[in-house]
Tab-separated table of C-alpha atoms in Angstrom:
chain	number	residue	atom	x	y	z
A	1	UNK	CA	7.690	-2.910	6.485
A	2	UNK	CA	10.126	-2.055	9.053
A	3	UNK	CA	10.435	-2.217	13.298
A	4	UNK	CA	7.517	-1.008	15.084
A	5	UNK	CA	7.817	2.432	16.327
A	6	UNK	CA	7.835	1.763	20.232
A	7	UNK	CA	7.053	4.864	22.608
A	8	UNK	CA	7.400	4.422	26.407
A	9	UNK	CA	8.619	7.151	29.318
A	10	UNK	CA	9.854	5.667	32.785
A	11	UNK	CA	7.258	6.810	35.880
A	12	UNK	CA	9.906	6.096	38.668
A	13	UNK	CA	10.908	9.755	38.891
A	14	UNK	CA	7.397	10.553	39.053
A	15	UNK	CA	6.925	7.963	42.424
A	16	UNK	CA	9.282	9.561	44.120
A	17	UNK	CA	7.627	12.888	44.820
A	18	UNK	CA	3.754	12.156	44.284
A	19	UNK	CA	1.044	11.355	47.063
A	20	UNK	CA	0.116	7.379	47.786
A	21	UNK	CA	-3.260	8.150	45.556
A	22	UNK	CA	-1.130	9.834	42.924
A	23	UNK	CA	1.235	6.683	42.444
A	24	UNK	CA	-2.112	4.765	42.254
A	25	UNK	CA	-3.281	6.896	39.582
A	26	UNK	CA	0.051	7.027	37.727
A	27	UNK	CA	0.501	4.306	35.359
A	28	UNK	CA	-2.959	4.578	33.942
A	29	UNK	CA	-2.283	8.320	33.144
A	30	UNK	CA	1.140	7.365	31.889
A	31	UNK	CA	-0.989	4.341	29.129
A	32	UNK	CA	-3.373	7.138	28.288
A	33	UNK	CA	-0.218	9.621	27.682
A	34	UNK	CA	1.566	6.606	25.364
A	35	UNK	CA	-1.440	6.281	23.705
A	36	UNK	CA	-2.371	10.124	22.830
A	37	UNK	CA	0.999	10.517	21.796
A	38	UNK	CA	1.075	7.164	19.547
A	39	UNK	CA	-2.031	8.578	18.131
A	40	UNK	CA	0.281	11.881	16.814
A	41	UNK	CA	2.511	10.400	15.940
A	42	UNK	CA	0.420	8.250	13.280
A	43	UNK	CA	-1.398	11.120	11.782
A	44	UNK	CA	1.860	12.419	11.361
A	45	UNK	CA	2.896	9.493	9.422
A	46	UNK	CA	-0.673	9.786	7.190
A	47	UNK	CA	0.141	13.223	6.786
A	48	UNK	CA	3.604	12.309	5.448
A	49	UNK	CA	1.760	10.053	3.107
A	50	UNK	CA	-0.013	12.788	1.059
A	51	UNK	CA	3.390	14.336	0.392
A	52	UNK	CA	5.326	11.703	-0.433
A	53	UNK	CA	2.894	9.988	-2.472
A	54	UNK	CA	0.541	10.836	-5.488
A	55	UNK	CA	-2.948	10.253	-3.984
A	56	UNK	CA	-2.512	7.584	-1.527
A	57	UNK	CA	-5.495	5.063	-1.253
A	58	UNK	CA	-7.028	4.401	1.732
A	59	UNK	CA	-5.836	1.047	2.288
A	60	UNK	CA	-1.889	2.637	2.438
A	61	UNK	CA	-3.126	5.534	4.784
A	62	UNK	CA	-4.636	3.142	6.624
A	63	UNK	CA	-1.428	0.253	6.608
A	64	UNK	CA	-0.651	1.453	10.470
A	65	UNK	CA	-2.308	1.173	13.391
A	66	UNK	CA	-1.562	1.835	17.106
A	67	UNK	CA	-0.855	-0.919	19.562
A	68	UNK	CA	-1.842	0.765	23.242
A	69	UNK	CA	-0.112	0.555	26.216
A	70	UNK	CA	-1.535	-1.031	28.998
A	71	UNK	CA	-0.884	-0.061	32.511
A	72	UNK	CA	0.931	-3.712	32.933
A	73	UNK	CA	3.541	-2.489	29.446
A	74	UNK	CA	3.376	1.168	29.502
A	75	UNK	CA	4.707	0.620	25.884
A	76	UNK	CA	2.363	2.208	23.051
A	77	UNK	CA	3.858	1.206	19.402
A	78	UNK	CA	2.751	2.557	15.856
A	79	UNK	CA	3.104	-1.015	13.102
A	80	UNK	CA	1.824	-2.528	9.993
A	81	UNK	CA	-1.864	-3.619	10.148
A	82	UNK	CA	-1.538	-7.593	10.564
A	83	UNK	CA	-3.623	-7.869	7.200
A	84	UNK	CA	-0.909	-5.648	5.024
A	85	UNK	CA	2.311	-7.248	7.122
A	86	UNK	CA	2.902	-10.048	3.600
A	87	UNK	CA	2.068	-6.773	1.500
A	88	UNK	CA	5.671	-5.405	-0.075
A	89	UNK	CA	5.061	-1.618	-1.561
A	90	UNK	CA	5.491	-0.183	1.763
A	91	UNK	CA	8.814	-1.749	2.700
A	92	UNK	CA	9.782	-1.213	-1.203
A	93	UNK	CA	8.774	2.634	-0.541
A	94	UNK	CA	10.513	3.043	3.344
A	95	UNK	CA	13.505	1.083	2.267
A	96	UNK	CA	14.513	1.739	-1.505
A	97	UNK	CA	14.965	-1.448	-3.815
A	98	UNK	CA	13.339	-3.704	-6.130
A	99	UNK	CA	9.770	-4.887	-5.568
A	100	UNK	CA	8.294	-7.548	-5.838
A	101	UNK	CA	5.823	-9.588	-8.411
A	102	UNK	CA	2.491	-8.598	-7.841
A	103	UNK	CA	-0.273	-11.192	-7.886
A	104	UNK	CA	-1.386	-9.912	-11.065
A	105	UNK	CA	1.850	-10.724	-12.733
A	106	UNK	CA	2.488	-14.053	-11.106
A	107	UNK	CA	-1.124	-15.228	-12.612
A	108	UNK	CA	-0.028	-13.971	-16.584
A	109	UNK	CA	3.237	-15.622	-16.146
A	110	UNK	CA	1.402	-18.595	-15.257
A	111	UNK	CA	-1.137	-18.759	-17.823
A	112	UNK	CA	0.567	-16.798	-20.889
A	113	UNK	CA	3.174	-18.744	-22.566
A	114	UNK	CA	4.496	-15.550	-23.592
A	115	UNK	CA	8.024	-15.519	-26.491
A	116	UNK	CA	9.865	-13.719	-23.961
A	117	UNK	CA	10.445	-12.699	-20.351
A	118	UNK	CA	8.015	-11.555	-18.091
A	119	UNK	CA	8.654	-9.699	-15.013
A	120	UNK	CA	6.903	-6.647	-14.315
A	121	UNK	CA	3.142	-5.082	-15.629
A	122	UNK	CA	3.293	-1.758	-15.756
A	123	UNK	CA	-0.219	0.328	-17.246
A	124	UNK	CA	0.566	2.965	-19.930
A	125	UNK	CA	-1.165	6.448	-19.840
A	126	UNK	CA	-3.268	4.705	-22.093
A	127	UNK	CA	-5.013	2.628	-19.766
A	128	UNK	CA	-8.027	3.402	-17.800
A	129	UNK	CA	-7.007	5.146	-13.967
A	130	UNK	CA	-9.643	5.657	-10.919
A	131	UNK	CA	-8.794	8.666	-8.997
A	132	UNK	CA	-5.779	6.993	-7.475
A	133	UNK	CA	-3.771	7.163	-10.347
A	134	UNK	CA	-3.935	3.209	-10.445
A	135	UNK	CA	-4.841	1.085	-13.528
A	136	UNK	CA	-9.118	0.160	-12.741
A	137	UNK	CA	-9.849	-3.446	-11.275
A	138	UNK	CA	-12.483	-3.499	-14.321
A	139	UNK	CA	-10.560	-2.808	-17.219
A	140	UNK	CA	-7.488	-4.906	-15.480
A	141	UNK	CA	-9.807	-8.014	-15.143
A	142	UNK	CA	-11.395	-7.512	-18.638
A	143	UNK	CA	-7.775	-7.845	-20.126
A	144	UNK	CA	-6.501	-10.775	-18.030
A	145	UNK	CA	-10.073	-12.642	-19.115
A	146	UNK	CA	-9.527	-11.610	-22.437
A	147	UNK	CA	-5.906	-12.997	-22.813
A	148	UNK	CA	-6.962	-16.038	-20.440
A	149	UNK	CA	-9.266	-16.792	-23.243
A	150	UNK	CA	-8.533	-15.832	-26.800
A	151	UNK	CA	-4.441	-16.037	-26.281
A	152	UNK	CA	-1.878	-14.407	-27.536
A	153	UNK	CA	-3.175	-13.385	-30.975
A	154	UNK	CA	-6.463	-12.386	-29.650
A	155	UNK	CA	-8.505	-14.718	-31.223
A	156	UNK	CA	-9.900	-17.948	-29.462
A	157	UNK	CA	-7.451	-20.688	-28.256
A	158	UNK	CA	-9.073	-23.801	-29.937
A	159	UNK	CA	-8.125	-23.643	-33.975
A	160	UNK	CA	-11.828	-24.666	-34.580
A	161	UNK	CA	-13.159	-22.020	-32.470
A	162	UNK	CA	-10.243	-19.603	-34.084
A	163	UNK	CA	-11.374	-20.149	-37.800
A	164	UNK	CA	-15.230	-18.778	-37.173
A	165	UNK	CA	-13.509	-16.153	-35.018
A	166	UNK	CA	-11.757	-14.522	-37.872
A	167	UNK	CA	-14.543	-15.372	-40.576
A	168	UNK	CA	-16.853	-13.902	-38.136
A	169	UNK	CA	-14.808	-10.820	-37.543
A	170	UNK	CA	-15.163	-11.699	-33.686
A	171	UNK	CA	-11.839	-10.969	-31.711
A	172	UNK	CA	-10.994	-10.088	-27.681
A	173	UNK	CA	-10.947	-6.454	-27.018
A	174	UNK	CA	-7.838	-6.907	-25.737
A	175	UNK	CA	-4.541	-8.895	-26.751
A	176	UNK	CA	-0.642	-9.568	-26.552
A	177	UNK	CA	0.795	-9.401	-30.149
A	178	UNK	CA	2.888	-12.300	-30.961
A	179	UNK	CA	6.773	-12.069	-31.934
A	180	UNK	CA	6.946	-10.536	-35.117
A	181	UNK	CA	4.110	-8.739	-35.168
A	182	UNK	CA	5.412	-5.264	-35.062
A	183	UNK	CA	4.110	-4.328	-31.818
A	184	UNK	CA	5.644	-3.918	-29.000
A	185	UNK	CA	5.974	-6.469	-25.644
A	186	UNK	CA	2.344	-5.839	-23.424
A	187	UNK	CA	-1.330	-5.997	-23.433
A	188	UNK	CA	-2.885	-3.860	-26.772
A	189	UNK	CA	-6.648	-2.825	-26.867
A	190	UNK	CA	-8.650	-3.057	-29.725
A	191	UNK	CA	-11.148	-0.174	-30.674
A	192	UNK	CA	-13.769	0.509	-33.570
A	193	UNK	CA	-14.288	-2.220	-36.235
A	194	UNK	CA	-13.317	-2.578	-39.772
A	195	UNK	CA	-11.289	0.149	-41.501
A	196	UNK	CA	-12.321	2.359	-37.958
A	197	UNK	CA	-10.084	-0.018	-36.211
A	198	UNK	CA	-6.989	1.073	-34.185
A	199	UNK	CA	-5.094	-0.415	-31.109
A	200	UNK	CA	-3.468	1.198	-28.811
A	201	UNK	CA	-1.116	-0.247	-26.243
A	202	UNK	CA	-2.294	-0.471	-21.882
A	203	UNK	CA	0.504	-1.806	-20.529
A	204	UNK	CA	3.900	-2.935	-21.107
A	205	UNK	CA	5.534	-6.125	-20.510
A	206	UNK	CA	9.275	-5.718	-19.031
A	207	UNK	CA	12.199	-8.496	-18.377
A	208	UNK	CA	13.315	-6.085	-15.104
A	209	UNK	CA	11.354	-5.821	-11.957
A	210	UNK	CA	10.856	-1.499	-10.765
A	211	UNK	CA	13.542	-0.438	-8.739
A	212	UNK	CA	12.199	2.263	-6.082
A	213	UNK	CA	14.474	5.263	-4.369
A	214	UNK	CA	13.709	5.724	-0.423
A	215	UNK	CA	10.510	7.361	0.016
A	216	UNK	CA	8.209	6.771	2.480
A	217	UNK	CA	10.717	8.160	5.910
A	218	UNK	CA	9.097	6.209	8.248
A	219	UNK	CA	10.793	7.869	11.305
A	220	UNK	CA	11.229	11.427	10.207
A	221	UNK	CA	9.111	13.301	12.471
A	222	UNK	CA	8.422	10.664	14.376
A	223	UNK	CA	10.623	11.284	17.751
A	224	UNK	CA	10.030	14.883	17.383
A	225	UNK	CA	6.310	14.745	17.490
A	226	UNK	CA	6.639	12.829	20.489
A	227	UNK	CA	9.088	15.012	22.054
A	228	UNK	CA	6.620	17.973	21.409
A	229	UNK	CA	3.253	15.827	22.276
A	230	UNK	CA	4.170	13.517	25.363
A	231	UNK	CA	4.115	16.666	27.916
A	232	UNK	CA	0.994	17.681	27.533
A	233	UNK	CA	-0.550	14.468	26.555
A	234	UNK	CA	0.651	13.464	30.086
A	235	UNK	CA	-0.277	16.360	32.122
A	236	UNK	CA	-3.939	15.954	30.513
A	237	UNK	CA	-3.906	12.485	31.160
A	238	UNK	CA	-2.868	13.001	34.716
A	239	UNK	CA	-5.686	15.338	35.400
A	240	UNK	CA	-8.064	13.134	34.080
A	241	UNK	CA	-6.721	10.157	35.981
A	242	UNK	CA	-6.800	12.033	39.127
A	243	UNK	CA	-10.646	13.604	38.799
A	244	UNK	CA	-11.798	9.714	38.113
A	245	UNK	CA	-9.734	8.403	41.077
A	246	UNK	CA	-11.607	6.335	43.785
């Protein structure tokens, strides 16, 4: 998403006018200090998350993690998670710009042979939302299967299969219209039968990728809270180290 945050502090001034088993007791007081203070600074950056975002999932709150400082580094550093460092929303949301394709697209491109151009997915208030305000894995899945299956039209592929499809009144739940058909570029869902019938539209097909403004503000706050923190992380630290020195 972007460079790690690094925190460090230089001990030498420190040496110079401590006792032999305070120099000994130093660095490790100094890692512990790095690390508090890394650990501030990254519930800052979580608490920055519920304001700049609309109900943040766990798995962005929990994109960061803290890399400690050892006595050998004295260097602490706040950074992706490895496992989100190939994900893109984050360095869409710190940075501004357009995003990428999401998986989900990639595989419709792939397997629709859609009359048109197909960038970006986005879910219409229509579609079903968990409590994150994203579009559910379930209903997402159904509609992929569905148009995976049936195609475009919404009835099955093979023009065998099609023909007792429509005599049979059997059709997917969920479709893309063909050109022509009056409706709209996206995925439509089907509900009631017969004359009860309606569709309604889950989420529309667009030829432009999203474009994001800067959001996230990676670093605001960040050099402050460790202005304010590393003091009395460090004179806590020190204590500590001294009462456990041998």
């Amino acid at each position: 998403m972007t460079d790690a945050l690094s925190l460090h502090i230089d001990p030498k001034d420190f040496m110079r006018v401590t006792s032999a088993i305070e120099r000994k007791q130093l660095p490790i007081a100094t890692a512990w200090a790095l690390n508090d203070t890394a650990d501030d600074v990254l519930e800052h950056i979580q608490r920055r998350m519920e304001v700049v975002f609309d109900r943040p999932t766990r798995f962005t709150k929990n994109a960061f993690m803290v890399w400690r400082a050892k006595k050998s580094t004295l260097v602490a550093e706040v950074r992706e998670r490895p496992s989100v460092g190939s994900r893109h929303y984050l360095k869409r949301q710190e940075r501004g710009g357009v995003r990428k394709q999401t998986g989900l697209e990639r595989m419709v491109m792939h397997n629709l042979a859609y009359d048109g151009v197909l960038a970006a997915i986005i879910p219409t208030s229509a579609a079903r939302l968990n409590a994150f305000g994203n579009w559910t894995p379930g209903e997402r899945n159904q509609a992929v299967s569905a148009i995976k299956a049936f195609g475009e039209t919404g009835y099955t592929a093979n023009a065998t299969a099609k023909s007792k499809a429509r005599s049979k009144g059997r059709r997917a739940a969920y479709f893309v219209p063909q050109k022509g058909s009056g409706l709209s570029p996206g995925i439509w869902r089907r509900k009631g039968k017969g004359k009860r019938e309606r569709v309604e539209k889950i989420a529309h097909f667009t030829d432009t990728m999203p474009r994001y403004h800067e959001r996230l503000g990676f670093y605001d706050g960040a050099e402050q809270v460790f202005e304010r923190m590393i003091a009395p992380n460090f004179r806590r630290a020190f204590e500590k180290a001294m009462a456990t020195a041998r």
